[in-house]
GROMACS .gro file of C-alpha atoms in nm:
model
  251
    1UNK     CA    1  -0.484  -1.322  -1.307
    2UNK     CA    2  -0.524  -1.110  -1.617
    3UNK     CA    3  -0.178  -1.029  -1.754
    4UNK     CA    4   0.134  -1.051  -1.544
    5UNK     CA    5   0.384  -0.832  -1.365
    6UNK     CA    6   0.745  -0.922  -1.440
    7UNK     CA    7   0.932  -0.608  -1.333
    8UNK     CA    8   1.277  -0.662  -1.183
    9UNK     CA    9   1.563  -0.427  -1.098
   10UNK     CA   10   1.927  -0.450  -0.993
   11UNK     CA   11   1.992  -0.125  -0.803
   12UNK     CA   12   2.085  -0.146  -0.436
   13UNK     CA   13   2.151   0.094  -0.152
   14UNK     CA   14   2.020   0.227   0.179
   15UNK     CA   15   1.775   0.502   0.268
   16UNK     CA   16   1.846   0.643   0.614
   17UNK     CA   17   1.650   0.969   0.632
   18UNK     CA   18   1.310   1.027   0.793
   19UNK     CA   19   1.169   1.128   0.455
   20UNK     CA   20   1.425   0.972   0.225
   21UNK     CA   21   1.367   0.817  -0.116
   22UNK     CA   22   1.543   0.635  -0.396
   23UNK     CA   23   1.439   0.593  -0.758
   24UNK     CA   24   1.478   0.234  -0.880
   25UNK     CA   25   1.495   0.184  -1.255
   26UNK     CA   26   1.337  -0.112  -1.433
   27UNK     CA   27   1.529  -0.102  -1.758
   28UNK     CA   28   1.498   0.229  -1.943
   29UNK     CA   29   1.120   0.256  -1.963
   30UNK     CA   30   0.987   0.221  -1.608
   31UNK     CA   31   1.083   0.307  -1.253
   32UNK     CA   32   0.962   0.275  -0.895
   33UNK     CA   33   1.034   0.490  -0.589
   34UNK     CA   34   1.128   0.363  -0.246
   35UNK     CA   35   1.024   0.604   0.029
   36UNK     CA   36   1.099   0.589   0.401
   37UNK     CA   37   0.816   0.824   0.510
   38UNK     CA   38   0.843   0.803   0.892
   39UNK     CA   39   0.582   1.075   0.914
   40UNK     CA   40   0.487   1.045   1.284
   41UNK     CA   41   0.789   0.900   1.468
   42UNK     CA   42   1.145   0.857   1.343
   43UNK     CA   43   1.385   0.640   1.543
   44UNK     CA   44   1.682   0.612   1.305
   45UNK     CA   45   1.523   0.335   1.099
   46UNK     CA   46   1.687   0.250   0.767
   47UNK     CA   47   1.561   0.073   0.456
   48UNK     CA   48   1.816  -0.140   0.273
   49UNK     CA   49   1.698  -0.207  -0.082
   50UNK     CA   50   1.801  -0.452  -0.350
   51UNK     CA   51   1.605  -0.433  -0.672
   52UNK     CA   52   1.231  -0.413  -0.600
   53UNK     CA   53   1.269  -0.530  -0.241
   54UNK     CA   54   1.368  -0.366   0.086
   55UNK     CA   55   1.435  -0.454   0.450
   56UNK     CA   56   1.347  -0.232   0.745
   57UNK     CA   57   1.598  -0.196   1.026
   58UNK     CA   58   1.489  -0.033   1.352
   59UNK     CA   59   1.777  -0.051   1.601
   60UNK     CA   60   1.604   0.164   1.864
   61UNK     CA   61   1.279  -0.033   1.867
   62UNK     CA   62   1.061   0.275   1.912
   63UNK     CA   63   0.684   0.236   1.917
   64UNK     CA   64   0.362   0.433   1.952
   65UNK     CA   65   0.103   0.341   2.218
   66UNK     CA   66  -0.213   0.151   2.133
   67UNK     CA   67  -0.409   0.467   2.213
   68UNK     CA   68  -0.243   0.628   1.912
   69UNK     CA   69  -0.408   0.487   1.601
   70UNK     CA   70  -0.155   0.636   1.360
   71UNK     CA   71   0.155   0.434   1.268
   72UNK     CA   72   0.511   0.563   1.300
   73UNK     CA   73   0.533   0.566   0.923
   74UNK     CA   74   0.485   0.381   0.598
   75UNK     CA   75   0.806   0.267   0.428
   76UNK     CA   76   0.702   0.151   0.084
   77UNK     CA   77   0.762   0.114  -0.287
   78UNK     CA   78   0.528   0.292  -0.527
   79UNK     CA   79   0.443   0.379  -0.884
   80UNK     CA   80   0.280   0.711  -0.972
   81UNK     CA   81   0.357   1.056  -0.836
   82UNK     CA   82   0.392   1.139  -0.467
   83UNK     CA   83   0.582   1.393  -0.254
   84UNK     CA   84   0.745   1.543  -0.560
   85UNK     CA   85   0.873   1.207  -0.682
   86UNK     CA   86   0.735   1.084  -1.013
   87UNK     CA   87   0.802   0.739  -1.155
   88UNK     CA   88   0.826   0.675  -1.528
   89UNK     CA   89   0.624   0.425  -1.729
   90UNK     CA   90   0.349   0.383  -1.467
   91UNK     CA   91   0.057   0.458  -1.701
   92UNK     CA   92  -0.089   0.666  -1.417
   93UNK     CA   93  -0.319   0.844  -1.353
   94UNK     CA   94  -0.575   0.630  -1.538
   95UNK     CA   95  -0.952   0.645  -1.509
   96UNK     CA   96  -1.106   0.350  -1.328
   97UNK     CA   97  -1.353   0.286  -1.612
   98UNK     CA   98  -1.058   0.244  -1.852
   99UNK     CA   99  -0.867  -0.013  -1.645
  100UNK     CA  100  -0.842  -0.358  -1.799
  101UNK     CA  101  -0.609  -0.520  -1.543
  102UNK     CA  102  -0.356  -0.427  -1.275
  103UNK     CA  103  -0.145  -0.740  -1.218
  104UNK     CA  104   0.069  -0.713  -0.908
  105UNK     CA  105   0.287  -0.920  -0.675
  106UNK     CA  106   0.359  -0.859  -0.307
  107UNK     CA  107   0.572  -1.096  -0.097
  108UNK     CA  108   0.705  -1.056   0.259
  109UNK     CA  109   0.872  -1.246   0.544
  110UNK     CA  110   0.592  -1.168   0.790
  111UNK     CA  111   0.557  -1.521   0.920
  112UNK     CA  112   0.916  -1.508   1.051
  113UNK     CA  113   0.881  -1.157   1.201
  114UNK     CA  114   0.534  -1.174   1.355
  115UNK     CA  115   0.213  -0.982   1.299
  116UNK     CA  116   0.170  -0.794   1.626
  117UNK     CA  117   0.266  -0.432   1.563
  118UNK     CA  118   0.272  -0.367   1.191
  119UNK     CA  119   0.070  -0.447   0.884
  120UNK     CA  120   0.171  -0.547   0.533
  121UNK     CA  121  -0.043  -0.361   0.286
  122UNK     CA  122  -0.118  -0.197  -0.042
  123UNK     CA  123  -0.224   0.167  -0.019
  124UNK     CA  124  -0.394   0.260  -0.346
  125UNK     CA  125  -0.495   0.621  -0.413
  126UNK     CA  126  -0.773   0.745  -0.638
  127UNK     CA  127  -0.823   1.110  -0.731
  128UNK     CA  128  -1.121   1.302  -0.858
  129UNK     CA  129  -0.952   1.387  -1.187
  130UNK     CA  130  -0.644   1.297  -1.389
  131UNK     CA  131  -0.416   1.567  -1.248
  132UNK     CA  132  -0.113   1.412  -1.071
  133UNK     CA  133  -0.073   1.501  -0.704
  134UNK     CA  134   0.123   1.815  -0.621
  135UNK     CA  135   0.445   1.778  -0.417
  136UNK     CA  136   0.267   1.910  -0.106
  137UNK     CA  137  -0.045   1.694  -0.132
  138UNK     CA  138  -0.057   1.422   0.135
  139UNK     CA  139  -0.404   1.278   0.060
  140UNK     CA  140  -0.599   1.197  -0.258
  141UNK     CA  141  -0.808   1.508  -0.188
  142UNK     CA  142  -1.183   1.565  -0.176
  143UNK     CA  143  -1.367   1.350  -0.427
  144UNK     CA  144  -1.092   1.087  -0.420
  145UNK     CA  145  -1.060   0.762  -0.224
  146UNK     CA  146  -0.825   0.507  -0.071
  147UNK     CA  147  -0.826   0.130  -0.124
  148UNK     CA  148  -0.604  -0.091   0.093
  149UNK     CA  149  -0.525  -0.463   0.081
  150UNK     CA  150  -0.395  -0.592   0.416
  151UNK     CA  151  -0.223  -0.932   0.435
  152UNK     CA  152  -0.344  -0.960   0.796
  153UNK     CA  153  -0.490  -0.756   1.081
  154UNK     CA  154  -0.221  -0.692   1.343
  155UNK     CA  155  -0.289  -0.740   1.713
  156UNK     CA  156  -0.475  -0.446   1.868
  157UNK     CA  157  -0.460  -0.241   1.546
  158UNK     CA  158  -0.726  -0.205   1.283
  159UNK     CA  159  -0.808  -0.031   0.955
  160UNK     CA  160  -1.011   0.287   0.938
  161UNK     CA  161  -1.387   0.254   0.987
  162UNK     CA  162  -1.552  -0.079   1.067
  163UNK     CA  163  -1.632  -0.413   0.907
  164UNK     CA  164  -2.000  -0.422   1.015
  165UNK     CA  165  -2.027  -0.796   0.959
  166UNK     CA  166  -1.847  -0.789   0.623
  167UNK     CA  167  -1.624  -1.081   0.721
  168UNK     CA  168  -1.501  -1.386   0.528
  169UNK     CA  169  -1.607  -1.230   0.200
  170UNK     CA  170  -1.521  -1.376  -0.140
  171UNK     CA  171  -1.376  -1.141  -0.400
  172UNK     CA  172  -1.426  -1.254  -0.760
  173UNK     CA  173  -1.090  -1.347  -0.911
  174UNK     CA  174  -0.896  -1.335  -0.581
  175UNK     CA  175  -0.806  -1.632  -0.363
  176UNK     CA  176  -0.884  -1.651   0.008
  177UNK     CA  177  -1.144  -1.483   0.228
  178UNK     CA  178  -1.149  -1.114   0.314
  179UNK     CA  179  -1.288  -0.890   0.588
  180UNK     CA  180  -1.395  -0.555   0.444
  181UNK     CA  181  -1.354  -0.239   0.652
  182UNK     CA  182  -1.515   0.085   0.528
  183UNK     CA  183  -1.463   0.444   0.641
  184UNK     CA  184  -1.702   0.685   0.471
  185UNK     CA  185  -1.522   1.011   0.553
  186UNK     CA  186  -1.396   1.218   0.257
  187UNK     CA  187  -1.182   1.080   0.109
  188UNK     CA  188  -1.335   0.741   0.196
  189UNK     CA  189  -1.125   0.432   0.258
  190UNK     CA  190  -1.206   0.066   0.192
  191UNK     CA  191  -0.965  -0.191   0.336
  192UNK     CA  192  -0.968  -0.557   0.233
  193UNK     CA  193  -0.808  -0.756   0.515
  194UNK     CA  194  -0.714  -1.120   0.464
  195UNK     CA  195  -0.922  -1.324   0.708
  196UNK     CA  196  -0.623  -1.555   0.760
  197UNK     CA  197  -0.270  -1.407   0.779
  198UNK     CA  198  -0.069  -1.451   0.459
  199UNK     CA  199   0.286  -1.355   0.362
  200UNK     CA  200   0.185  -1.218   0.024
  201UNK     CA  201  -0.028  -1.245  -0.283
  202UNK     CA  202  -0.010  -1.237  -0.663
  203UNK     CA  203  -0.337  -1.104  -0.804
  204UNK     CA  204  -0.515  -0.851  -1.022
  205UNK     CA  205  -0.568  -0.537  -0.816
  206UNK     CA  206  -0.849  -0.445  -1.053
  207UNK     CA  207  -1.056  -0.729  -0.902
  208UNK     CA  208  -1.062  -0.542  -0.569
  209UNK     CA  209  -1.128  -0.212  -0.747
  210UNK     CA  210  -1.426  -0.358  -0.935
  211UNK     CA  211  -1.562  -0.510  -0.613
  212UNK     CA  212  -1.538  -0.177  -0.431
  213UNK     CA  213  -1.712   0.008  -0.715
  214UNK     CA  214  -1.992  -0.247  -0.750
  215UNK     CA  215  -2.062  -0.247  -0.374
  216UNK     CA  216  -2.045   0.134  -0.336
  217UNK     CA  217  -1.758   0.129  -0.087
  218UNK     CA  218  -1.652   0.481  -0.189
  219UNK     CA  219  -1.488   0.422  -0.526
  220UNK     CA  220  -1.648   0.516  -0.858
  221UNK     CA  221  -1.570   0.447  -1.222
  222UNK     CA  222  -1.518   0.818  -1.282
  223UNK     CA  223  -1.225   0.841  -1.037
  224UNK     CA  224  -0.863   0.805  -1.147
  225UNK     CA  225  -0.620   0.545  -1.017
  226UNK     CA  226  -0.320   0.765  -0.927
  227UNK     CA  227  -0.073   0.581  -0.701
  228UNK     CA  228  -0.007   0.219  -0.604
  229UNK     CA  229   0.202   0.179  -0.286
  230UNK     CA  230   0.316  -0.149  -0.135
  231UNK     CA  231   0.474  -0.143   0.209
  232UNK     CA  232   0.431  -0.160   0.585
  233UNK     CA  233   0.246   0.059   0.833
  234UNK     CA  234   0.461   0.019   1.143
  235UNK     CA  235   0.353   0.101   1.498
  236UNK     CA  236   0.669  -0.039   1.657
  237UNK     CA  237   0.961  -0.277   1.623
  238UNK     CA  238   0.976  -0.463   1.290
  239UNK     CA  239   1.353  -0.498   1.272
  240UNK     CA  240   1.426  -0.723   0.973
  241UNK     CA  241   1.082  -0.684   0.816
  242UNK     CA  242   1.126  -0.741   0.444
  243UNK     CA  243   0.919  -0.675   0.133
  244UNK     CA  244   1.095  -0.939  -0.072
  245UNK     CA  245   0.912  -0.882  -0.403
  246UNK     CA  246   0.690  -0.609  -0.536
  247UNK     CA  247   0.566  -0.509  -0.878
  248UNK     CA  248   0.257  -0.349  -1.030
  249UNK     CA  249   0.156  -0.296  -1.392
  250UNK     CA  250  -0.138  -0.077  -1.493
  251UNK     CA  251  -0.319  -0.179  -1.809
   0.00000   0.00000   0.00000
Protein backbone atom coordinates (compact mmCIF):
# COMPACT_ATOMS: atom_id res chain seq x y z
CA UNK A 1 0.00 0.00 0.00
CA UNK A 2 1.37 3.39 -0.97
CA UNK A 3 1.90 5.44 2.18
CA UNK A 4 0.17 4.65 5.44
CA UNK A 5 -2.63 5.86 7.65
CA UNK A 6 -1.65 6.21 11.29
CA UNK A 7 -4.38 8.49 12.67
CA UNK A 8 -5.45 7.84 16.26
CA UNK A 9 -7.59 9.77 18.73
CA UNK A 10 -8.46 9.66 22.42
CA UNK A 11 -11.89 11.32 22.64
CA UNK A 12 -14.83 9.26 23.85
CA UNK A 13 -18.55 9.72 24.28
CA UNK A 14 -21.98 8.68 23.02
CA UNK A 15 -24.18 9.95 20.20
CA UNK A 16 -27.85 9.26 20.90
CA UNK A 17 -29.77 11.43 18.42
CA UNK A 18 -31.29 10.36 15.11
CA UNK A 19 -29.03 12.83 13.30
CA UNK A 20 -26.35 13.33 15.92
CA UNK A 21 -22.65 13.90 15.37
CA UNK A 22 -19.37 14.34 17.20
CA UNK A 23 -16.12 15.85 16.00
CA UNK A 24 -13.10 13.72 16.90
CA UNK A 25 -9.73 15.46 16.89
CA UNK A 26 -6.53 13.79 15.72
CA UNK A 27 -3.98 16.05 17.35
CA UNK A 28 -4.33 19.70 16.35
CA UNK A 29 -4.17 19.34 12.57
CA UNK A 30 -6.84 16.82 11.58
CA UNK A 31 -10.29 15.68 12.63
CA UNK A 32 -13.01 13.19 11.76
CA UNK A 33 -16.77 13.33 12.31
CA UNK A 34 -18.91 10.54 13.71
CA UNK A 35 -22.49 10.74 12.47
CA UNK A 36 -25.50 8.66 13.50
CA UNK A 37 -27.62 9.43 10.39
CA UNK A 38 -30.65 7.15 10.97
CA UNK A 39 -32.27 8.74 7.96
CA UNK A 40 -35.11 6.24 7.34
CA UNK A 41 -35.92 4.59 10.69
CA UNK A 42 -34.79 5.59 14.17
CA UNK A 43 -35.29 3.16 17.05
CA UNK A 44 -33.29 4.82 19.84
CA UNK A 45 -29.97 3.45 18.61
CA UNK A 46 -26.82 4.94 20.13
CA UNK A 47 -23.21 5.04 18.97
CA UNK A 48 -20.59 4.83 21.71
CA UNK A 49 -17.25 6.06 20.41
CA UNK A 50 -13.70 5.79 21.65
CA UNK A 51 -11.08 7.40 19.45
CA UNK A 52 -11.63 6.48 15.80
CA UNK A 53 -13.94 3.58 16.63
CA UNK A 54 -17.60 3.23 17.56
CA UNK A 55 -20.12 0.60 18.63
CA UNK A 56 -23.78 0.56 17.60
CA UNK A 57 -26.39 -0.28 20.21
CA UNK A 58 -29.95 -1.00 19.09
CA UNK A 59 -32.01 -2.02 22.13
CA UNK A 60 -35.33 -2.09 20.25
CA UNK A 61 -34.11 -4.28 17.40
CA UNK A 62 -36.14 -2.45 14.76
CA UNK A 63 -35.82 -3.49 11.12
CA UNK A 64 -37.09 -2.68 7.65
CA UNK A 65 -38.66 -5.40 5.46
CA UNK A 66 -36.76 -7.02 2.62
CA UNK A 67 -39.14 -5.29 0.20
CA UNK A 68 -37.63 -1.99 1.34
CA UNK A 69 -34.21 -1.67 -0.26
CA UNK A 70 -33.17 1.35 1.79
CA UNK A 71 -31.39 0.81 5.12
CA UNK A 72 -32.52 2.31 8.42
CA UNK A 73 -29.45 4.50 8.35
CA UNK A 74 -25.71 4.76 7.97
CA UNK A 75 -23.79 5.38 11.20
CA UNK A 76 -20.26 6.20 10.12
CA UNK A 77 -17.01 8.10 10.51
CA UNK A 78 -15.96 10.46 7.73
CA UNK A 79 -13.48 13.02 6.49
CA UNK A 80 -14.57 15.89 4.25
CA UNK A 81 -17.68 18.04 4.51
CA UNK A 82 -21.20 16.69 4.98
CA UNK A 83 -24.47 17.89 6.57
CA UNK A 84 -22.87 21.12 7.69
CA UNK A 85 -20.00 19.33 9.44
CA UNK A 86 -16.53 19.95 8.05
CA UNK A 87 -13.43 18.09 9.20
CA UNK A 88 -10.01 19.73 9.28
CA UNK A 89 -6.86 18.47 7.57
CA UNK A 90 -8.67 16.16 5.14
CA UNK A 91 -7.06 17.55 1.96
CA UNK A 92 -10.51 17.36 0.38
CA UNK A 93 -11.96 18.01 -2.13
CA UNK A 94 -9.13 16.86 -4.42
CA UNK A 95 -9.31 16.13 -8.13
CA UNK A 96 -9.06 12.45 -9.00
CA UNK A 97 -6.27 13.09 -11.52
CA UNK A 98 -4.17 14.64 -8.73
CA UNK A 99 -4.49 11.75 -6.25
CA UNK A 100 -1.28 9.89 -5.52
CA UNK A 101 -2.56 7.57 -2.78
CA UNK A 102 -5.39 7.27 -0.26
CA UNK A 103 -4.16 4.81 2.40
CA UNK A 104 -6.95 3.67 4.68
CA UNK A 105 -7.78 1.09 7.34
CA UNK A 106 -11.18 -0.37 8.21
CA UNK A 107 -11.65 -3.07 10.86
CA UNK A 108 -14.85 -4.51 12.36
CA UNK A 109 -16.18 -7.33 14.53
CA UNK A 110 -18.55 -8.61 11.83
CA UNK A 111 -17.60 -12.25 12.19
CA UNK A 112 -18.89 -12.22 15.79
CA UNK A 113 -22.10 -10.31 14.95
CA UNK A 114 -23.14 -11.95 11.67
CA UNK A 115 -23.64 -10.67 8.16
CA UNK A 116 -27.38 -11.08 7.64
CA UNK A 117 -28.95 -7.63 7.92
CA UNK A 118 -26.26 -5.00 7.60
CA UNK A 119 -23.20 -4.29 5.52
CA UNK A 120 -19.78 -2.93 6.44
CA UNK A 121 -18.72 -0.43 3.84
CA UNK A 122 -16.93 2.61 2.58
CA UNK A 123 -19.14 5.22 0.93
CA UNK A 124 -16.91 7.50 -1.14
CA UNK A 125 -18.36 10.60 -2.80
CA UNK A 126 -17.11 12.35 -5.91
CA UNK A 127 -18.39 15.73 -7.09
CA UNK A 128 -18.32 17.44 -10.45
CA UNK A 129 -16.17 20.30 -9.17
CA UNK A 130 -14.11 21.27 -6.14
CA UNK A 131 -16.89 23.07 -4.26
CA UNK A 132 -17.58 21.38 -0.89
CA UNK A 133 -21.12 20.10 -0.39
CA UNK A 134 -23.66 22.52 1.06
CA UNK A 135 -25.26 21.65 4.44
CA UNK A 136 -28.50 20.64 2.68
CA UNK A 137 -26.93 18.48 -0.03
CA UNK A 138 -27.59 14.76 0.51
CA UNK A 139 -26.02 13.39 -2.70
CA UNK A 140 -22.87 14.17 -4.70
CA UNK A 141 -25.12 15.91 -7.24
CA UNK A 142 -25.40 15.61 -11.01
CA UNK A 143 -22.05 14.96 -12.63
CA UNK A 144 -20.72 13.30 -9.47
CA UNK A 145 -20.50 9.64 -8.46
CA UNK A 146 -20.40 7.15 -5.60
CA UNK A 147 -17.83 4.41 -5.00
CA UNK A 148 -18.45 1.82 -2.28
CA UNK A 149 -16.27 -0.98 -0.88
CA UNK A 150 -18.35 -3.66 0.87
CA UNK A 151 -16.64 -6.20 3.15
CA UNK A 152 -19.41 -8.67 2.28
CA UNK A 153 -22.85 -8.91 0.69
CA UNK A 154 -25.48 -9.38 3.42
CA UNK A 155 -28.22 -11.98 3.10
CA UNK A 156 -31.09 -10.82 0.88
CA UNK A 157 -29.62 -7.33 0.44
CA UNK A 158 -27.55 -6.04 -2.42
CA UNK A 159 -25.80 -2.94 -3.76
CA UNK A 160 -27.38 -0.65 -6.32
CA UNK A 161 -27.46 -1.88 -9.92
CA UNK A 162 -26.17 -5.32 -10.91
CA UNK A 163 -22.92 -7.25 -11.24
CA UNK A 164 -23.62 -8.61 -14.76
CA UNK A 165 -21.03 -11.36 -14.42
CA UNK A 166 -18.37 -9.07 -12.91
CA UNK A 167 -17.61 -11.57 -10.15
CA UNK A 168 -14.34 -12.72 -8.55
CA UNK A 169 -12.49 -9.80 -10.09
CA UNK A 170 -8.89 -8.91 -9.25
CA UNK A 171 -8.14 -5.28 -8.42
CA UNK A 172 -4.52 -4.25 -8.97
CA UNK A 173 -2.88 -3.54 -5.62
CA UNK A 174 -5.74 -4.95 -3.50
CA UNK A 175 -5.88 -8.40 -1.95
CA UNK A 176 -8.80 -10.79 -2.41
CA UNK A 177 -11.46 -11.15 -5.09
CA UNK A 178 -14.26 -8.67 -5.72
CA UNK A 179 -17.73 -8.67 -7.26
CA UNK A 180 -18.40 -5.35 -9.00
CA UNK A 181 -21.92 -3.90 -8.99
CA UNK A 182 -22.67 -0.89 -11.21
CA UNK A 183 -25.66 1.46 -11.25
CA UNK A 184 -25.53 3.93 -14.13
CA UNK A 185 -28.13 6.42 -12.86
CA UNK A 186 -26.91 9.98 -12.20
CA UNK A 187 -25.00 10.10 -9.96
CA UNK A 188 -23.74 6.60 -10.83
CA UNK A 189 -22.57 4.14 -8.18
CA UNK A 190 -19.92 1.42 -8.39
CA UNK A 191 -19.74 -1.03 -5.48
CA UNK A 192 -16.82 -3.40 -4.95
CA UNK A 193 -18.07 -6.30 -2.83
CA UNK A 194 -15.62 -8.77 -1.32
CA UNK A 195 -16.40 -12.18 -2.84
CA UNK A 196 -15.63 -13.77 0.54
CA UNK A 197 -16.76 -12.05 3.76
CA UNK A 198 -13.96 -10.23 5.58
CA UNK A 199 -13.84 -8.27 8.83
CA UNK A 200 -11.80 -5.44 7.37
CA UNK A 201 -9.04 -4.32 5.09
CA UNK A 202 -5.97 -2.07 4.98
CA UNK A 203 -5.43 -0.81 1.43
CA UNK A 204 -5.00 2.13 -0.90
CA UNK A 205 -8.46 3.41 -1.82
CA UNK A 206 -6.92 4.97 -4.91
CA UNK A 207 -6.47 1.45 -6.34
CA UNK A 208 -10.27 1.07 -6.49
CA UNK A 209 -10.65 4.61 -7.83
CA UNK A 210 -8.16 3.95 -10.64
CA UNK A 211 -9.89 0.66 -11.48
CA UNK A 212 -13.29 2.37 -11.69
CA UNK A 213 -11.93 5.14 -13.92
CA UNK A 214 -10.09 2.77 -16.26
CA UNK A 215 -13.16 0.53 -16.67
CA UNK A 216 -15.64 3.41 -17.14
CA UNK A 217 -17.77 2.49 -14.13
CA UNK A 218 -18.96 6.09 -13.77
CA UNK A 219 -15.92 7.81 -12.30
CA UNK A 220 -13.66 10.15 -14.27
CA UNK A 221 -10.31 11.79 -13.65
CA UNK A 222 -11.94 15.21 -13.82
CA UNK A 223 -14.19 14.55 -10.80
CA UNK A 224 -13.23 15.55 -7.27
CA UNK A 225 -12.92 13.16 -4.34
CA UNK A 226 -15.02 14.97 -1.71
CA UNK A 227 -15.93 12.66 1.20
CA UNK A 228 -14.70 9.32 2.54
CA UNK A 229 -17.18 7.59 4.89
CA UNK A 230 -16.60 4.31 6.70
CA UNK A 231 -19.53 2.70 8.48
CA UNK A 232 -22.51 0.37 8.37
CA UNK A 233 -25.72 0.40 6.34
CA UNK A 234 -28.13 -1.28 8.75
CA UNK A 235 -31.47 -2.82 7.80
CA UNK A 236 -32.10 -4.26 11.27
CA UNK A 237 -30.59 -5.46 14.52
CA UNK A 238 -26.80 -5.05 14.74
CA UNK A 239 -26.60 -4.54 18.50
CA UNK A 240 -22.90 -4.53 19.39
CA UNK A 241 -21.69 -3.96 15.82
CA UNK A 242 -18.32 -2.25 16.08
CA UNK A 243 -16.06 -0.34 13.72
CA UNK A 244 -12.94 -0.98 15.75
CA UNK A 245 -10.47 1.00 13.62
CA UNK A 246 -10.84 3.55 10.86
CA UNK A 247 -8.54 6.05 9.23
CA UNK A 248 -8.09 7.63 5.80
CA UNK A 249 -5.37 9.92 4.46
CA UNK A 250 -5.66 11.71 1.12
CA UNK A 251 -2.41 12.34 -0.71
